[in-house]
Backbone as ProteinMPNN parsed JSONL, in Angstrom:
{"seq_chain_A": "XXXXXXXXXXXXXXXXXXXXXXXXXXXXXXXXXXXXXXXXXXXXXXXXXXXXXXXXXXXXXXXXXXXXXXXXXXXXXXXXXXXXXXXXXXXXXXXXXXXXXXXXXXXXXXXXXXXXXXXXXXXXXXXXXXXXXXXXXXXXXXXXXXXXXXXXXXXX", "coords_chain_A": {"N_chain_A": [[110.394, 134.998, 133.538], [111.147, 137.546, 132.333], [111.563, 136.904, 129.612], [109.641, 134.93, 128.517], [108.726, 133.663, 125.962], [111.156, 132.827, 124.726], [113.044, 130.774, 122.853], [115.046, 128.893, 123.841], [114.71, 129.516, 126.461], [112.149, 127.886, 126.991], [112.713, 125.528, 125.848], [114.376, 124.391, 127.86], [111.914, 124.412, 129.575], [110.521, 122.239, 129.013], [112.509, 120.007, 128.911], [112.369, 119.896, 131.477], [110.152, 119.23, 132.2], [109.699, 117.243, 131.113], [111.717, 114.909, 131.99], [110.378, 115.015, 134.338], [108.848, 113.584, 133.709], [106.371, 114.717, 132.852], [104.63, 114.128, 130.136], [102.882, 115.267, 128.396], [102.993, 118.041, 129.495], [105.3, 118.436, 128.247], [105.235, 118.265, 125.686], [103.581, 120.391, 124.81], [104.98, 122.187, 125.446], [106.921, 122.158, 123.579], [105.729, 122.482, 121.354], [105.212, 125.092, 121.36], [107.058, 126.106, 121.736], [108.601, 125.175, 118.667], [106.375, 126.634, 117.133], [107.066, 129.257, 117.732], [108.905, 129.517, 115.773], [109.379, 127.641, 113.089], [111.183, 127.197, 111.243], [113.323, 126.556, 112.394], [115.926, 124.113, 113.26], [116.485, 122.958, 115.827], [114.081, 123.452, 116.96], [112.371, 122.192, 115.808], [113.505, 119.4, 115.962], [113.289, 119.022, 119.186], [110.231, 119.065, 119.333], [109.574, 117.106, 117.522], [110.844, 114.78, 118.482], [109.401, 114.899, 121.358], [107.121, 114.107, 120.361], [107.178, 111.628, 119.171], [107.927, 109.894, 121.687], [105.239, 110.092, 122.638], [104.242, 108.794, 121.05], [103.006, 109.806, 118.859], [103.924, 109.125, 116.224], [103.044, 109.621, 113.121], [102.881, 112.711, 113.032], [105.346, 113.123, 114.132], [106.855, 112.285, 111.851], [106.323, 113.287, 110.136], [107.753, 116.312, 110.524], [109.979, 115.54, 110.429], [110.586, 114.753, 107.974], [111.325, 117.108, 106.243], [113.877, 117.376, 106.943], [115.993, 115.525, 106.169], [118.903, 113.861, 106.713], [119.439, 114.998, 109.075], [117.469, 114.484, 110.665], [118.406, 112.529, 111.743], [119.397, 112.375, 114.714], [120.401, 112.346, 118.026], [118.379, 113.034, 120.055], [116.478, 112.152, 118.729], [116.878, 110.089, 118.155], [117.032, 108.615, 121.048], [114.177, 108.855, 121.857], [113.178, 107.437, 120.061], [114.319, 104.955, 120.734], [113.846, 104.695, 123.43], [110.769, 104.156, 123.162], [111.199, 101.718, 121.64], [111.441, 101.638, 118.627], [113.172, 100.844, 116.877], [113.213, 100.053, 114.202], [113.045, 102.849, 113.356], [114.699, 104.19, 114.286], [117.129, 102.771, 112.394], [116.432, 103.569, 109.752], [116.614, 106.6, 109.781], [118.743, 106.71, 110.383], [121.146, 104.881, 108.83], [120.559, 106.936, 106.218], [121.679, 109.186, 107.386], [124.088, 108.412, 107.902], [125.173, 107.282, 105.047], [125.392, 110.241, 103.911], [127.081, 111.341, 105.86], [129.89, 109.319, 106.126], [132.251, 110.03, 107.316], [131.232, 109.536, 110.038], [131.705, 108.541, 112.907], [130.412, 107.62, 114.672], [127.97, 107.639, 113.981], [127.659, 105.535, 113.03], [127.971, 104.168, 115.187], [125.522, 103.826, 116.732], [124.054, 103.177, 114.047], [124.28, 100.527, 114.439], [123.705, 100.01, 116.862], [120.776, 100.176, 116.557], [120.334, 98.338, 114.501], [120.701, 96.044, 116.361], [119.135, 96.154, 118.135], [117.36, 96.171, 116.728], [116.811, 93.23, 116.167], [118.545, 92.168, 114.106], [121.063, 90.963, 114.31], [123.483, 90.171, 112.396], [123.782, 92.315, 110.94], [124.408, 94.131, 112.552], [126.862, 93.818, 113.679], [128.129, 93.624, 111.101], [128.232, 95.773, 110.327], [129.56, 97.458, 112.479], [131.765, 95.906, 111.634], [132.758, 97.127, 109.85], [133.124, 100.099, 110.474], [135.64, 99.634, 112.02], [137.456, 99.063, 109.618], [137.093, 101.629, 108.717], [138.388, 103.354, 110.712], [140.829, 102.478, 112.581], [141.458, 103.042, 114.855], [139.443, 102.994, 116.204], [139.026, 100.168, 116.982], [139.742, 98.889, 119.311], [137.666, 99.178, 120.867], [135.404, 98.728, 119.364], [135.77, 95.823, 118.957], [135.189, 95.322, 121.833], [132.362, 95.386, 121.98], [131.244, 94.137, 119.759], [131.727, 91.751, 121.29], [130.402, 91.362, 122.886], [127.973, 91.7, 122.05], [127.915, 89.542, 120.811], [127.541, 87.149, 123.125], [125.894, 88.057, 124.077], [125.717, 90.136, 125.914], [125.44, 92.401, 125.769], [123.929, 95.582, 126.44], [120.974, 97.702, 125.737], [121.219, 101.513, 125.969]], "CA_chain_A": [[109.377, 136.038, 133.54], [111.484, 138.448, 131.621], [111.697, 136.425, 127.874], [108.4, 133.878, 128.182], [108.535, 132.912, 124.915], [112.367, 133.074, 124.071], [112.873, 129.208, 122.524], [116.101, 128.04, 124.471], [113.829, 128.717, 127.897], [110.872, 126.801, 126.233], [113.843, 124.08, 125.743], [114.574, 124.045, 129.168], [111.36, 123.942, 130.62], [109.633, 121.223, 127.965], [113.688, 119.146, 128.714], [111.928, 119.915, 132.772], [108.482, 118.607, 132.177], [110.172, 115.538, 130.197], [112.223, 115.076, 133.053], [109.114, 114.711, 135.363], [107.72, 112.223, 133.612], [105.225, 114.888, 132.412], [104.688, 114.174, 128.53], [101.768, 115.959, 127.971], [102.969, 119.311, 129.362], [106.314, 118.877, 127.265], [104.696, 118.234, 124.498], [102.781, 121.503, 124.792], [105.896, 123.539, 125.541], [107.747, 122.434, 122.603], [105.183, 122.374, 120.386], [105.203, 126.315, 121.314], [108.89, 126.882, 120.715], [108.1, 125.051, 117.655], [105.783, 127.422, 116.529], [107.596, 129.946, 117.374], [109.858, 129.345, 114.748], [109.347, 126.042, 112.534], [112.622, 126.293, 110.483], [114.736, 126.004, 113.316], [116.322, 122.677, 113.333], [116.42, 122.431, 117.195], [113.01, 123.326, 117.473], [111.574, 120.627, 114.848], [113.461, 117.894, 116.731], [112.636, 119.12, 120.36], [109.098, 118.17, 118.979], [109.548, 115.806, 117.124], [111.409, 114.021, 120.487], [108.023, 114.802, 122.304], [105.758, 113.6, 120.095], [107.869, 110.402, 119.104], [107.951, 109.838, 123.267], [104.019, 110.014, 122.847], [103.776, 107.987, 120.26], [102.825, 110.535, 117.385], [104.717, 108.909, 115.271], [102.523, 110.271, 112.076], [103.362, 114.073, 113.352], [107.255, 113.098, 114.095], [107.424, 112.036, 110.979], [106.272, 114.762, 108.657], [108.186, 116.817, 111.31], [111.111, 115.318, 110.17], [110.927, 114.625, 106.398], [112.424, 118.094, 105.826], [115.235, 117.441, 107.308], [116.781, 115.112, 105.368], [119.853, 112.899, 107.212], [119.593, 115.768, 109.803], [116.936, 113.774, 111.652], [119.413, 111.214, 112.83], [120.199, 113.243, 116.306], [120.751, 111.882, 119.442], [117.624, 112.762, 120.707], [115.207, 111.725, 118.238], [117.335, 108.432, 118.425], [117.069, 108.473, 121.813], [112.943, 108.894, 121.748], [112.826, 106.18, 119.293], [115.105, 103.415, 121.443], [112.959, 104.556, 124.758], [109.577, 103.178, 122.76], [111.729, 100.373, 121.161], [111.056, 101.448, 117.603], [114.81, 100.281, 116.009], [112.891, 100.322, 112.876], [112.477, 103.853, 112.897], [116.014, 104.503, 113.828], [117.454, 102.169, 111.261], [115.999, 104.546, 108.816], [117.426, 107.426, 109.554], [120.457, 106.941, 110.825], [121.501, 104.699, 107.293], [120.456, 108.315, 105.652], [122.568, 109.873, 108.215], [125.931, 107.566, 107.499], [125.017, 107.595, 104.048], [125.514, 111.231, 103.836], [128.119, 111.827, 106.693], [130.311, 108.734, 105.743], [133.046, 109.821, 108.271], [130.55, 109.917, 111.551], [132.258, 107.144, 113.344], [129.625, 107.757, 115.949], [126.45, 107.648, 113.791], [127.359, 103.824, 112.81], [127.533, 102.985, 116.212], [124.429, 104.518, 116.367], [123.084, 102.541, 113.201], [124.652, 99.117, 114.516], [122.911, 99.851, 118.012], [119.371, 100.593, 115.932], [119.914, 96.667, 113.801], [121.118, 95.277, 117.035], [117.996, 96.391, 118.653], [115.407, 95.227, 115.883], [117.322, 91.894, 115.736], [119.185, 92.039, 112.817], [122.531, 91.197, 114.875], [124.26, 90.294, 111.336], [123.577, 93.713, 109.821], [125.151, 95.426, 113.553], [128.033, 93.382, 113.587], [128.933, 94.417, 109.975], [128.436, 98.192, 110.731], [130.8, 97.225, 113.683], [132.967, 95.492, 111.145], [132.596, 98.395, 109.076], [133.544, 100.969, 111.612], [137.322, 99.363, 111.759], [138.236, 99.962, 108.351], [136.979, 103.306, 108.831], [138.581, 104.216, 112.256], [141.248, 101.43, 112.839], [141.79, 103.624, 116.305], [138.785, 102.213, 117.271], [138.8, 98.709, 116.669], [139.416, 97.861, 120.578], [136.271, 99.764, 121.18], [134.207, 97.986, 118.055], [135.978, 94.581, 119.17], [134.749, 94.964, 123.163], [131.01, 95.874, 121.285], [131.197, 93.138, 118.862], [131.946, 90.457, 121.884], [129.059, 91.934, 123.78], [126.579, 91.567, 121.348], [127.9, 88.077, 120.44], [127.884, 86.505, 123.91], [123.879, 88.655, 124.806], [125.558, 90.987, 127.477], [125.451, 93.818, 125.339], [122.849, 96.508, 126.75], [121.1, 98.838, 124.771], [121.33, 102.263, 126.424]], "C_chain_A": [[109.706, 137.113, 132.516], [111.216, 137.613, 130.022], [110.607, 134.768, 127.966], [108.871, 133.036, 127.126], [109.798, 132.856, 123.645], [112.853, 131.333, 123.505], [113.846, 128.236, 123.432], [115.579, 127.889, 125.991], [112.93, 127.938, 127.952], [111.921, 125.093, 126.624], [114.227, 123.665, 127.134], [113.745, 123.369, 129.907], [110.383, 122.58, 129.723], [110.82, 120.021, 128.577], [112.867, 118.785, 130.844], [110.567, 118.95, 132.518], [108.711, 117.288, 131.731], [110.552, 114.764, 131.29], [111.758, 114.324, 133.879], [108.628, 114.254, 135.192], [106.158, 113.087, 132.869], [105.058, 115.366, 130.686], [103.906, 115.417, 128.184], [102.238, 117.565, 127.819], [104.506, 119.765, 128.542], [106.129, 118.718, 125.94], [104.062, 119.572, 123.705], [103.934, 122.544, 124.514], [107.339, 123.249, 124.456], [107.07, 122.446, 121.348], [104.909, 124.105, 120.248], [106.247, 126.591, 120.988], [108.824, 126.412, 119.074], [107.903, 126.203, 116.6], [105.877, 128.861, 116.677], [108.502, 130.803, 116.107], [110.175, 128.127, 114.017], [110.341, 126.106, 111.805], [113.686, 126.193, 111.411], [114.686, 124.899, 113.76], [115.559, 122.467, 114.692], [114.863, 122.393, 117.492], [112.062, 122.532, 116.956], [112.522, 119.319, 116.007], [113.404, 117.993, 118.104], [111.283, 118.158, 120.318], [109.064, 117.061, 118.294], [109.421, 114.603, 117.86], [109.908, 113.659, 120.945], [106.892, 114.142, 121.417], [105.896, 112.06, 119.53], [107.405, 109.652, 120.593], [106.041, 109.349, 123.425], [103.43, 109.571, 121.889], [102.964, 108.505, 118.926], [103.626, 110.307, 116.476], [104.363, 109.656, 113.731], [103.173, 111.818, 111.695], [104.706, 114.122, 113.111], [107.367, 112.932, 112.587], [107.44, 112.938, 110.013], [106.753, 115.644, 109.492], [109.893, 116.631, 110.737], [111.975, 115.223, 108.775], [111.315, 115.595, 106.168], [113.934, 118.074, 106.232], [116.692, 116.623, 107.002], [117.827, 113.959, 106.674], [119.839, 114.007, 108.475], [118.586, 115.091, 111.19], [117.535, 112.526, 112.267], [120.361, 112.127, 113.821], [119.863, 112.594, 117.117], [119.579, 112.363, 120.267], [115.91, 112.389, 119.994], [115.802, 109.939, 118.376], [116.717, 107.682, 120.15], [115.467, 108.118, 122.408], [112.609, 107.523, 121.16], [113.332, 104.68, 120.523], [113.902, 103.303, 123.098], [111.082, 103.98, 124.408], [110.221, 101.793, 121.982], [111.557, 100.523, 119.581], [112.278, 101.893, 116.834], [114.508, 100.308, 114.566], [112.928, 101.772, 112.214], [114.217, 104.348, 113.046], [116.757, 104.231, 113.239], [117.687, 103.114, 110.532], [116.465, 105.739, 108.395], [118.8, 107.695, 109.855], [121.766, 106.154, 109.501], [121.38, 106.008, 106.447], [121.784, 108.324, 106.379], [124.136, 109.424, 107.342], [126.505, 107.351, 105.948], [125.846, 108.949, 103.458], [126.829, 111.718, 104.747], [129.025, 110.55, 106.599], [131.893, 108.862, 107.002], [132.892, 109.95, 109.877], [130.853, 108.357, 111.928], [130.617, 106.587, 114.417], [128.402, 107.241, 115.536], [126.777, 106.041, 112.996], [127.523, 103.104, 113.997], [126.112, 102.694, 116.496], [123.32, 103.065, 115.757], [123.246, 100.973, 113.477], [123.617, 98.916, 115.665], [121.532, 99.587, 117.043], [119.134, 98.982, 115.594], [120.157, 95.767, 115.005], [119.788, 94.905, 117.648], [116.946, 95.703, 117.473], [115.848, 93.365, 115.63], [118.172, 91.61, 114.953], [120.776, 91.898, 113.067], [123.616, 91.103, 113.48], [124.234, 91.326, 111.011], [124.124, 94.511, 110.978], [126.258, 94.932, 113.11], [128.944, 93.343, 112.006], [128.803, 95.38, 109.813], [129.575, 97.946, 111.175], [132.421, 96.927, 112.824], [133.976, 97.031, 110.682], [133.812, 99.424, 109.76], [135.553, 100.567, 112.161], [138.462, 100.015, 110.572], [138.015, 101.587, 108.137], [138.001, 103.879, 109.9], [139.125, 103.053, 112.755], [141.913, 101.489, 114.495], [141.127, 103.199, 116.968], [138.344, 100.896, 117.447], [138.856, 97.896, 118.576], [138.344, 98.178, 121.227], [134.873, 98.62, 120.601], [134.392, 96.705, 118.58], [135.086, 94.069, 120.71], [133.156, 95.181, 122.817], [130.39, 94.905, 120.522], [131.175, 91.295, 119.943], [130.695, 90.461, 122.876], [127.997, 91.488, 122.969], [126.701, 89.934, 120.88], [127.405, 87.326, 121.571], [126.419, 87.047, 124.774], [124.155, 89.224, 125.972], [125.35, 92.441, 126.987], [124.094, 94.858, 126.0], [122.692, 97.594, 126.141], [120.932, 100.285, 125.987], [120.339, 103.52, 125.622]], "O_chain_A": [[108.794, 137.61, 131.856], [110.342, 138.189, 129.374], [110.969, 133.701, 127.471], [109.336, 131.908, 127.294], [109.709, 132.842, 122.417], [112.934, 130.717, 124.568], [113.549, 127.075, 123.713], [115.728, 126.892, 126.698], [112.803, 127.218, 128.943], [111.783, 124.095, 127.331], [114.357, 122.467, 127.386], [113.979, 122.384, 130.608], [109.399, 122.183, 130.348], [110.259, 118.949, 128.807], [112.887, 117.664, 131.354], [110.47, 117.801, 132.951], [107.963, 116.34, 131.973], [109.76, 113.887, 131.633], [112.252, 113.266, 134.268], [107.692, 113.983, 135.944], [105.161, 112.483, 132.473], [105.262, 116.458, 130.156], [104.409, 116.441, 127.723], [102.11, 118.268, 126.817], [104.852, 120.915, 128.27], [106.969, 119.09, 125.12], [104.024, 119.786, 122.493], [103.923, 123.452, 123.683], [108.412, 123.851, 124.478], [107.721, 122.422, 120.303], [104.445, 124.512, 119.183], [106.498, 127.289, 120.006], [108.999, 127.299, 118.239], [108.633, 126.623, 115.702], [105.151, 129.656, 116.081], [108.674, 131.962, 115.731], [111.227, 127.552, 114.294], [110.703, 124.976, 111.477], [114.813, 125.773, 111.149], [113.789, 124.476, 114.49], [114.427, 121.995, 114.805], [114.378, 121.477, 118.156], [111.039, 122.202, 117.557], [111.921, 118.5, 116.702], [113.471, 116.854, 118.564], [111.108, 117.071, 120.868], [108.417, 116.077, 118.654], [108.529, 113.761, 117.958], [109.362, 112.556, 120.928], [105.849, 113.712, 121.91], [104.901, 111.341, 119.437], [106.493, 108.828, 120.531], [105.65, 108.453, 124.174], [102.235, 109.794, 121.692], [102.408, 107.755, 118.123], [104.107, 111.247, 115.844], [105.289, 110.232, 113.158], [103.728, 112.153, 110.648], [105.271, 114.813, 112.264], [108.213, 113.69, 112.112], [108.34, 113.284, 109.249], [105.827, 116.451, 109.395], [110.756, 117.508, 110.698], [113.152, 115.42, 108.47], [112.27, 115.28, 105.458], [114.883, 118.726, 105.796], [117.858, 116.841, 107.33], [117.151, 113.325, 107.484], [120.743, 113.537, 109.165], [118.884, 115.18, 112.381], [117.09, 111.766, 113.127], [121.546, 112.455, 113.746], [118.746, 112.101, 116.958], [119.764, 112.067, 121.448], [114.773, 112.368, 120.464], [115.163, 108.92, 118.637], [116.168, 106.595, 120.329], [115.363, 107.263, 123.287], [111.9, 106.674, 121.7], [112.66, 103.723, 120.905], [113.39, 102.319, 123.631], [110.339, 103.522, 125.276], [109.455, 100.84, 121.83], [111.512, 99.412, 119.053], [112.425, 102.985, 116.285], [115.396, 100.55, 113.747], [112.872, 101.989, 111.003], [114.866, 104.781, 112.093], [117.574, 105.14, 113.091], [118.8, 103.631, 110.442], [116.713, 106.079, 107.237], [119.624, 108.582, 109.631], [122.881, 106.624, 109.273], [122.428, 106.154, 105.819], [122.766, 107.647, 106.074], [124.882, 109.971, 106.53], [127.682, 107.267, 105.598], [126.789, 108.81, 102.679], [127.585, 112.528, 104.211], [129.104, 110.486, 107.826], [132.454, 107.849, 107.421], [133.735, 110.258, 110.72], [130.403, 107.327, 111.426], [130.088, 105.504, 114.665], [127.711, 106.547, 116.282], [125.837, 105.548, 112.372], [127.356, 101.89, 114.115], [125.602, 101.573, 116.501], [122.47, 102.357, 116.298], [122.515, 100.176, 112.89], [122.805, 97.991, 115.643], [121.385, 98.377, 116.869], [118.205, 98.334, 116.075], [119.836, 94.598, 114.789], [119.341, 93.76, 117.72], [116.012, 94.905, 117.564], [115.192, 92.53, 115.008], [118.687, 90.512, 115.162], [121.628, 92.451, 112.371], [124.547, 91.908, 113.462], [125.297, 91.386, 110.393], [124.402, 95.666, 110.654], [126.778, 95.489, 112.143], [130.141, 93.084, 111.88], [129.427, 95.964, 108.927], [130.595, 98.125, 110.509], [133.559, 97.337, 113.054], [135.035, 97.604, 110.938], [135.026, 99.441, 109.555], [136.392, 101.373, 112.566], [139.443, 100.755, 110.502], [138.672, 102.433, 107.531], [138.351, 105.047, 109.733], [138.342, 102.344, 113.386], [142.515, 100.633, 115.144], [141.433, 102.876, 118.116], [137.311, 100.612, 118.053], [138.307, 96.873, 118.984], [138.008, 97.49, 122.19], [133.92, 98.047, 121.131], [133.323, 96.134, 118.798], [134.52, 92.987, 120.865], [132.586, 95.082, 123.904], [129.168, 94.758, 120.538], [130.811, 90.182, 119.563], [130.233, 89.494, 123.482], [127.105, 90.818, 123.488], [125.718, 89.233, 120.641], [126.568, 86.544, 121.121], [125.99, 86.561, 125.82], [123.423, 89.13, 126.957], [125.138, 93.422, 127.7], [123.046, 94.294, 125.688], [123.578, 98.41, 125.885], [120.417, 99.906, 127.039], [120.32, 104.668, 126.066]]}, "name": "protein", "num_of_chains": 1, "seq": "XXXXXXXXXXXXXXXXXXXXXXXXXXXXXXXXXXXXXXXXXXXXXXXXXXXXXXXXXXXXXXXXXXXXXXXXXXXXXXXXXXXXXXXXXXXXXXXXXXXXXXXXXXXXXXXXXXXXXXXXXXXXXXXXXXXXXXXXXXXXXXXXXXXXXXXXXXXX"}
């Protein structure tokens, strides 16, 4: 009641309405934090999220083209994998790894994305990948790599 239209309570109650299954009215209430303030990161991929989720892909996308490798976050990924569109996270998350080259995280990321559109050769050499990078995590990449060979792997 006190700060209405302060963006991190917007974020709350749009992350509430999501929550509930209700798109529509989180769509609304981040498309207001939004427009509160359109160069703030968080508040371009809040919406983005919501309108990805609702299948505005057109919107998400010119939503996102400013942002360069910055649109490979964990919850526009996360938007994308819950409609199944591995194509779209592909996309940016190669930017992403491209650009951040020591994000161990954002090639699991980009292996999950090819695993998901089919392209199991193109995960499982991220995966490879991801060894010579980070030979700490090779019993990680190896229990990931036997998963996806053997079709128990689950995408999450």
């Amino acid at each position: 009641a006190l700060s209405p239209r302060k963006q991190t309570i917007l974020f709350e109650q749009g992350s509430n309405a999501q929550y509930r299954g209700d798109m529509a009215s989180a769509l609304k209430i981040f498309a207001e934090a939004y427009n509160l303030l359109p160069e703030y990161v968080d508040a371009r991929i809040y919406y983005a999220s919501a309108l990805i989720r609702t299948a505005n892909d057109a919107q998400a996308d010119q939503l996102l083209a400013p942002l360069g490798d910055q649109a490979a976050d964990p919850r526009i990924a996360t938007a994308y994998l819950a409609r199944g569109r591995y194509d779209k996270m592909t996309s940016s998350w190669e930017a992403h790894v491209k650009g951040q080259p020591e994000d161990i995280q954002g090639y699991f990321t980009l292996a999950v994305a090819y695993y998901g559109s089919g392209n199991s050769s193109k995960a499982l050499q991220i995966l490879e990948l991801i060894k010579t990078k980070n030979p700490a995590a090779a019993q990680q990449v190896d229990a990931v790599i036997a998963q996806m060979k053997n079709g128990t792997f689950k995408m999450k």
